[in-house]
XYZ file of C-alpha atoms in Angstrom:
511
model
C 21.164 111.454 90.837
C 18.048 108.706 91.185
C 16.672 108.342 87.706
C 13.263 107.342 89.160
C 12.695 110.744 91.244
C 10.270 109.944 93.710
C 8.323 113.017 93.496
C 8.539 113.748 89.532
C 5.003 112.890 88.087
C 6.419 113.655 84.943
C 8.058 110.433 84.797
C 4.893 108.929 84.489
C 4.181 109.607 81.061
C 7.307 107.656 79.749
C 6.298 104.172 79.622
C 2.857 105.594 77.554
C 5.062 107.888 75.447
C 8.050 105.278 74.861
C 4.970 102.868 73.615
C 3.412 105.473 71.564
C 6.692 106.169 69.197
C 7.322 102.188 69.185
C 3.674 101.207 68.133
C 4.483 104.168 64.966
C 6.436 101.151 63.101
C 2.912 100.053 62.204
C 2.244 103.100 60.685
C 5.577 103.106 58.724
C 5.619 99.431 57.694
C 1.830 98.690 56.708
C -1.090 100.344 54.963
C -3.577 97.819 57.056
C -4.104 97.838 60.764
C -3.332 94.499 62.540
C -6.106 92.110 63.861
C -8.674 90.330 62.251
C -11.047 91.521 64.738
C -10.813 95.139 63.225
C -12.288 94.486 60.458
C -15.900 94.115 61.709
C -15.599 97.196 63.965
C -14.353 98.843 60.136
C -17.433 97.594 58.675
C -19.784 98.955 61.472
C -18.207 102.474 61.556
C -18.951 102.175 57.827
C -22.791 101.290 58.106
C -23.052 104.276 60.461
C -21.893 106.846 58.337
C -24.233 105.145 55.550
C -27.008 105.187 57.713
C -26.753 106.641 61.154
C -28.047 104.553 64.312
C -29.598 101.206 63.283
C -30.126 98.272 65.043
C -30.417 95.427 61.571
C -27.140 94.779 59.807
C -28.355 93.032 56.316
C -24.784 93.353 55.093
C -23.697 90.449 57.123
C -25.761 87.443 57.708
C -27.172 87.868 54.420
C -29.782 88.002 52.820
C -32.059 88.604 56.032
C -29.342 90.188 58.225
C -29.109 90.199 61.877
C -29.384 92.049 64.874
C -26.885 94.588 65.943
C -25.350 92.920 69.180
C -22.311 95.297 69.354
C -23.004 98.165 71.677
C -22.372 101.422 69.003
C -20.608 103.862 71.554
C -17.298 103.035 69.765
C -18.568 103.146 66.382
C -20.351 105.936 66.373
C -17.554 107.873 67.455
C -15.344 106.598 65.078
C -18.116 107.503 62.367
C -18.026 110.711 63.682
C -14.205 111.051 63.606
C -13.874 109.648 59.886
C -16.236 111.882 58.793
C -14.758 115.389 60.518
C -11.210 114.296 59.197
C -12.597 112.949 56.013
C -10.577 109.595 55.949
C -12.073 106.064 55.447
C -13.062 104.074 58.718
C -10.106 101.992 57.649
C -7.355 104.279 57.073
C -8.722 106.182 60.922
C -8.243 102.632 62.585
C -4.835 102.219 61.206
C -3.740 106.018 62.336
C -5.481 105.122 65.826
C -3.298 102.481 66.904
C -0.156 104.642 68.400
C -2.765 106.387 70.054
C -4.293 103.256 71.547
C -1.072 102.047 73.043
C -0.756 105.837 74.584
C -3.963 105.260 75.966
C -3.529 101.513 77.509
C -0.074 101.891 78.283
C -0.802 105.381 80.116
C -3.757 103.590 81.908
C -1.636 100.923 83.387
C 0.615 103.224 84.683
C -2.143 105.442 86.526
C -3.639 102.750 87.975
C -0.262 101.130 89.441
C 0.646 105.063 90.891
C -2.482 105.516 92.242
C -2.573 101.926 94.195
C 1.253 102.622 95.131
C 3.682 105.529 93.868
C 5.460 107.245 90.959
C 8.708 104.940 91.138
C 5.928 101.408 91.129
C 3.730 103.001 88.684
C 6.958 103.815 86.199
C 8.521 100.969 86.318
C 5.226 98.827 86.237
C 4.113 100.610 82.998
C 7.667 99.779 81.150
C 7.249 96.253 82.733
C 3.460 96.120 81.014
C 5.378 96.905 77.593
C 7.888 94.171 78.307
C 5.054 91.333 78.801
C 3.612 90.298 75.556
C 0.020 90.060 76.156
C -0.464 93.219 78.444
C 1.304 95.236 75.473
C -0.568 93.385 72.412
C -3.969 94.461 73.337
C -2.635 97.854 73.299
C -1.835 98.177 69.303
C -5.151 96.589 68.342
C -7.673 98.886 67.472
C -11.270 97.600 68.819
C -13.881 98.735 71.528
C -12.254 96.063 73.713
C -9.026 97.677 74.286
C -10.714 101.388 75.741
C -12.901 98.800 77.865
C -10.331 97.108 79.145
C -8.778 100.562 80.342
C -11.823 101.598 81.668
C -12.134 98.634 83.489
C -8.645 99.107 85.687
C -9.973 102.512 86.289
C -13.539 101.123 87.338
C -11.904 98.954 89.542
C -9.625 101.476 90.987
C -11.639 103.773 91.576
C -14.392 101.570 94.006
C -11.133 100.328 95.901
C -10.504 103.942 96.293
C -14.002 104.786 97.076
C -14.425 102.301 99.684
C -10.700 103.196 101.652
C -11.455 106.892 101.387
C -15.214 106.604 101.804
C -15.520 108.988 99.151
C -18.831 109.443 96.545
C -16.469 110.807 94.065
C -14.526 108.038 93.601
C -17.781 106.038 93.419
C -19.187 108.153 90.764
C -16.211 107.853 88.696
C -16.116 103.815 88.974
C -20.020 103.927 87.918
C -19.066 106.363 85.308
C -16.337 103.755 83.807
C -18.306 100.826 84.434
C -21.483 102.723 82.186
C -19.025 103.470 79.317
C -17.734 99.986 79.320
C -21.246 98.996 78.846
C -21.855 100.791 75.881
C -18.506 99.697 74.341
C -17.697 96.096 75.352
C -20.400 93.455 77.142
C -17.859 90.867 77.936
C -15.235 93.443 79.033
C -18.305 94.873 81.041
C -19.279 91.635 82.320
C -15.760 90.923 83.861
C -16.164 94.441 85.586
C -19.066 93.640 87.315
C -17.553 90.290 88.601
C -14.684 92.277 90.150
C -16.338 95.382 91.134
C -19.555 93.455 92.672
C -17.118 90.722 94.604
C -14.698 93.319 95.820
C -18.320 95.386 97.365
C -19.472 92.630 98.665
C -16.574 92.010 100.587
C -16.261 95.307 101.965
C -20.239 95.358 102.664
C -19.686 92.399 104.782
C -16.975 94.006 106.899
C -18.512 97.061 107.209
C -16.157 99.084 104.876
C -19.007 100.151 102.737
C -22.314 102.185 103.283
C -25.285 100.900 101.236
C -26.172 103.873 99.958
C -22.891 103.912 98.088
C -24.208 100.621 96.534
C -27.294 102.133 95.573
C -25.851 105.168 93.678
C -23.944 102.916 91.907
C -26.250 100.485 90.432
C -28.589 103.556 89.603
C -25.428 105.573 87.569
C -24.890 102.551 85.613
C -28.765 101.537 84.730
C -29.229 104.805 83.424
C -26.185 105.577 81.903
C -25.180 102.140 80.932
C -28.011 100.794 80.263
C -30.405 102.313 77.891
C -29.433 100.336 74.442
C -29.421 97.013 75.941
C -33.066 98.275 77.266
C -34.050 99.352 74.274
C -32.750 95.979 72.667
C -34.433 93.986 74.738
C -37.591 95.162 74.598
C -37.777 95.920 70.887
C -36.005 92.563 70.023
C -34.363 89.864 72.001
C -30.913 89.446 73.250
C -28.879 86.723 72.454
C -25.130 85.617 72.756
C -24.136 82.956 71.049
C -20.936 81.887 73.697
C -18.758 79.911 71.668
C -16.080 78.023 73.627
C -12.491 78.461 72.457
C -9.591 75.871 73.679
C -9.118 76.080 77.359
C -5.727 77.484 77.842
C -3.910 75.903 80.736
C -2.923 78.476 83.679
C 0.861 76.889 83.500
C 0.802 77.702 79.479
C -0.653 81.187 79.679
C 2.174 81.959 82.151
C 4.938 80.379 79.878
C 3.639 81.596 76.872
C 2.128 85.068 77.061
C 2.830 86.185 80.342
C 6.391 85.827 80.511
C 8.644 83.766 83.170
C 10.121 87.039 84.422
C 7.059 88.820 85.015
C 5.818 85.102 86.362
C 8.859 85.341 88.807
C 7.748 88.473 89.671
C 4.098 88.147 90.140
C 5.008 85.227 92.938
C 7.335 87.425 94.327
C 4.303 90.233 94.586
C 1.879 87.727 95.963
C 4.114 86.956 99.097
C 4.672 90.893 99.327
C 0.759 91.468 99.478
C 0.347 88.197 101.911
C 2.768 89.734 104.024
C 1.709 93.167 104.118
C -1.691 92.177 104.867
C -3.500 95.233 104.064
C -6.593 96.715 102.167
C -4.746 96.830 99.021
C -3.303 93.620 99.345
C -6.997 92.224 99.749
C -8.066 93.968 96.610
C -5.187 93.261 94.614
C -5.837 89.659 95.452
C -9.212 89.165 94.321
C -8.952 91.184 91.480
C -6.539 89.067 89.922
C -7.281 85.651 91.364
C -10.958 86.039 90.708
C -10.289 86.037 87.408
C -7.719 83.558 86.975
C -9.800 80.876 88.516
C -12.762 82.192 86.383
C -10.717 81.420 83.104
C -10.550 78.279 83.852
C -14.076 77.323 84.118
C -13.857 75.402 80.884
C -12.884 72.733 82.894
C -16.036 72.224 84.656
C -17.814 72.575 80.618
C -18.604 76.193 80.875
C -18.294 77.957 77.233
C -15.722 80.073 77.660
C -12.472 81.885 75.491
C -10.055 81.517 78.576
C -7.418 83.218 76.830
C -9.748 86.452 76.938
C -10.412 86.330 80.336
C -6.774 85.924 81.327
C -5.778 88.891 79.051
C -7.869 90.890 81.249
C -6.751 89.285 84.255
C -3.280 90.157 83.162
C -3.200 93.739 83.814
C -3.989 93.196 87.363
C -1.325 90.339 87.537
C 1.009 93.037 85.959
C 0.672 95.925 88.298
C 1.424 93.139 91.350
C 4.363 92.268 89.288
C 5.296 95.896 88.722
C 4.919 95.816 93.088
C 7.612 93.009 93.075
C 9.840 94.686 90.855
C 9.881 98.142 92.998
C 10.902 96.379 96.071
C 13.944 94.460 94.329
C 14.857 98.083 92.878
C 14.667 99.520 96.816
C 15.486 96.991 98.841
C 18.314 95.078 96.999
C 19.604 98.305 94.653
C 21.521 100.438 97.862
C 23.297 102.564 96.097
C 22.323 105.020 93.618
C 24.777 103.887 91.009
C 23.219 100.463 90.668
C 19.958 101.822 90.558
C 20.750 103.709 87.856
C 22.327 101.261 86.242
C 19.747 98.698 86.726
C 17.052 101.419 85.152
C 19.179 101.729 82.220
C 19.402 98.585 81.349
C 15.531 97.685 82.390
C 14.571 100.276 80.179
C 16.653 99.065 77.282
C 15.310 95.914 77.701
C 11.789 96.896 77.306
C 12.320 98.931 74.467
C 14.284 96.514 72.784
C 11.998 93.858 73.199
C 8.444 95.832 72.702
C 9.828 96.893 69.400
C 10.693 93.067 68.498
C 6.527 92.350 69.153
C 5.584 95.252 67.139
C 8.254 94.240 64.286
C 6.676 90.983 64.556
C 3.068 91.809 63.567
C 1.312 91.054 59.735
C -1.661 92.249 58.731
C -4.207 89.880 57.169
C -3.551 92.590 54.136
C -0.709 93.872 52.604
C -0.415 95.853 49.516
C 2.735 95.661 47.077
C 4.192 98.710 48.931
C 3.898 96.807 52.344
C 6.689 95.052 54.365
C 6.681 91.395 53.853
C 9.206 90.283 56.784
C 10.554 91.883 60.093
C 12.763 94.483 59.759
C 14.978 92.683 62.385
C 16.109 89.654 61.327
C 14.593 86.850 62.929
C 17.503 84.879 64.551
C 17.778 88.386 66.796
C 13.985 87.906 67.433
C 14.657 84.165 68.830
C 17.729 85.526 71.024
C 15.998 88.600 72.976
C 12.724 87.130 72.550
C 13.401 83.302 72.482
C 9.616 82.303 74.369
C 7.463 84.555 72.220
C 9.268 83.866 69.218
C 9.281 79.658 69.363
C 5.663 79.672 70.294
C 4.683 82.646 68.765
C 1.468 83.548 71.125
C -1.437 85.794 69.061
C -4.436 87.090 70.747
C -6.572 88.365 67.782
C -3.692 89.566 65.897
C -1.167 87.134 63.477
C 2.546 87.352 64.160
C 5.196 86.177 61.721
C 2.505 85.276 59.133
C 2.283 84.224 56.052
C 3.189 87.774 53.991
C 2.145 86.217 50.672
C -1.830 85.059 52.186
C -2.178 88.418 53.301
C -0.664 89.753 49.286
C -3.404 87.734 48.022
C -6.114 88.954 50.351
C -5.701 91.962 49.679
C -6.018 90.681 45.765
C -8.868 89.408 46.455
C -10.389 92.352 48.536
C -9.312 94.739 45.385
C -10.957 92.706 42.739
C -14.417 92.632 45.130
C -14.388 96.452 45.101
C -13.892 96.906 41.552
C -16.784 94.571 41.007
C -18.897 96.755 43.321
C -21.834 94.079 43.458
C -24.753 93.457 45.614
C -24.913 89.951 45.448
C -24.081 87.423 47.950
C -20.363 86.146 48.533
C -20.407 82.981 50.406
C -16.637 82.834 51.436
C -14.596 79.402 52.534
C -12.452 81.938 54.255
C -13.690 83.328 57.288
C -11.454 86.224 57.702
C -11.829 87.167 54.111
C -15.914 87.276 54.788
C -15.341 90.209 56.928
C -12.844 92.112 55.355
C -15.006 91.729 52.120
C -17.630 93.284 53.750
C -16.127 96.146 55.522
C -13.827 97.058 52.250
C -16.281 96.724 49.518
C -19.550 96.751 51.354
C -20.443 93.204 49.159
C -22.531 91.542 51.556
C -21.753 87.910 52.730
C -22.998 84.871 54.816
C -20.936 85.414 57.768
C -19.480 88.462 58.526
C -17.448 88.209 61.552
C -18.805 88.502 65.763
C -19.819 85.083 65.360
C -21.080 85.891 69.384
C -24.042 87.210 67.091
C -24.623 85.425 64.307
C -28.228 83.723 64.857
C -29.545 79.995 64.391
C -31.105 80.886 60.833
C -27.922 81.950 59.135
C -26.943 80.061 55.969
C -24.738 77.349 56.344
C -21.706 78.332 53.572
C -20.232 74.407 54.169
C -22.877 72.618 51.873
C -22.530 75.540 49.129
C -19.084 75.542 48.917
C -18.950 71.770 48.591
C -21.391 71.904 45.670
C -24.431 70.727 47.740
C -26.572 73.639 47.200
C -29.480 73.867 44.079
C -30.539 76.429 41.546
C -33.751 77.321 44.042
C -31.269 78.146 47.249
C -28.990 80.320 45.723
C -31.348 82.528 43.476
C -33.675 82.669 46.818
C -30.477 83.670 48.758
C -29.050 85.786 46.145
C -25.534 84.089 46.247
C -23.365 85.800 43.262
C -20.115 84.642 44.258
C -17.918 81.994 45.913
C -14.522 82.443 47.389
C -12.899 79.650 47.295
C -9.211 78.032 48.764
C -6.580 77.494 45.885
C -7.136 73.526 46.456
C -11.514 73.372 46.664
C -12.868 71.972 44.052
C -15.298 74.570 42.080
C -18.943 73.266 41.978
C -21.108 72.687 38.852
C -22.757 75.941 39.469
C -19.719 77.967 39.508
C -17.688 79.258 37.086
C -14.048 80.843 37.520
C -13.683 84.475 37.211
C -10.046 85.130 38.889
C -7.617 83.243 41.169
C -4.321 83.644 42.514
C -2.318 81.318 44.385
C -4.428 81.177 47.446
C -8.170 81.704 46.533
C -10.562 81.164 43.431
C -13.559 83.518 42.860
C -16.306 82.257 40.910
C -18.961 83.496 39.812
C -22.876 81.547 39.643
C -23.295 80.397 36.426
C -26.506 82.473 34.708
C -28.803 79.526 34.698
C -28.695 78.694 38.734
C -29.748 82.822 39.367
C-alpha cells in the first residue's frame, strides 16, 4: 500500500507533529529560549504585564525612553497567557517554541496542500523541515513567526479569491493581512507587496472584480490600521531601516536553502513554466518578486536581504515540493519503490531536523543546561556538511560558545539580585536587552534597533571613559558592563567580574 494515500487528510498533520516532537529537545536541553531577538519581546510582554497597553517605554533608551513602535497584539496576548498560567514571560516564550514549530510547519503543509494535493502537501511539509532556513524560523518564539504563517495564508487566500471568484477567501486574506499589521510591520509590507502585485496582474487581466479590491482595503484599514493611525496622529511614525550585509542569491541558496532543495526548486520552476496555468503565475510572481526585492541592496537601498529571502523561502519551498511530488509520481513507478523512498526521505528529514535543533545554543545557559550538542559534532558534519561548515544563522546562535552563554547568565543574575533603577551602559548589545528584560534595570539601548531614536545616548564614549560627571549624573548612569579586556574608565570601579565581563559601578563622586 502506498504510504501517501491520496485521499487521507490525516497525513497532513504528520510534518507539524514531527516538528513539534523534535522541537521538544529545546525544552529538554535548555532553561532559556533560543534567539537573542526574543528578549526584546520578553521585555515588552513584561512591560504590558506591569502597565497594560502603553505607548512609551522608559526602560529602554533610558532615561528619556522611546515610542513603542512595535505593534502590540503578540505582547498583549502573551501577557494575558502568562498571567493566566502564572508563569514568567521568559518561561512562556521558552515553552511556546514547540508550539510555534507545529504552527509554522503546519501552515506550510496546508498552503501546499491547497495549491496542489494531499501528497504534495505532506512532502512539502517534510521538505520544509529538511531545509534549514524554513525550519529555523519555526522554533523562534517571536511575532515574526506568527506573521510569516499569516503571510502564507493571506497570499494563498487572495489566489483562491481570484481563481474561485470567492468573497469568502478575499475576506480571509484581508483578515490575515490585518492581523499581520498588528504583529510585524516588515512582514506586513512584504505581504502587501505580494498581494498587491498579484491583484494588479489579475485586475489587468480582468480576473478580479474592483469591488473585491475596495472590500479588501476597507477590511485592512478598519482592522489592521487603528494602532498605527493612533501612533501617527499622537506621536509620529519613524522607522530606522538599518542596512545589513547584502547576501548574494548564490550564497543564500548554497548556505541557507540547501543544494538539494535548490535543485528541486529549479525543477519546480520548469514544471510551473511548462504547465502555464494560474497557479504557475501566482507561485512565480510570489517567489521571484521577493527574491528580486532582496537584492535591492546592490542598488544602494537599506535592506536586510537575508530577512527578505527568509520570507521568500516559504514560497520557494512550495515550488520545491511540487518538484519532489513530480519525481514521486513520475519516476517511482511501483508502490514498493514509493514506500522505500518515503521511508528513507522521512528518516533523512527527521535526522537532519533533529541535528538542526541540537545545534542551537541559547544566549543564556544556567548550570544545569547542556553545554554542547547531544550528538557528536563529527556526525553533524557528515549528515549536514554545508550547514555545519558554514553554520548559517538567522537571529539565532548555533554551535555557539557555551562558556559565553554561562557568563551572560551569571551577569544577568547579578543584575536581578541587584534590583537597581540606575541605568546600565553595556558594551554588549545582546546583554543590554537581556538585562532589561530579566531584571527591569533600565538600559541605554534595549533591542529592536529599528525604533532607536536619534536622541539616544551614545554608549561608546561612556564605555571608553570620555564622559564626565555632569553627563553621568544627568543620565543617572549607575553601572558599566564591559567586556573582559576593556579598560575600566576613571569614573568606574569594579563590582563583579567573570571570564567574559566586568561590571563596574560609577563612583559616588561622579553621581
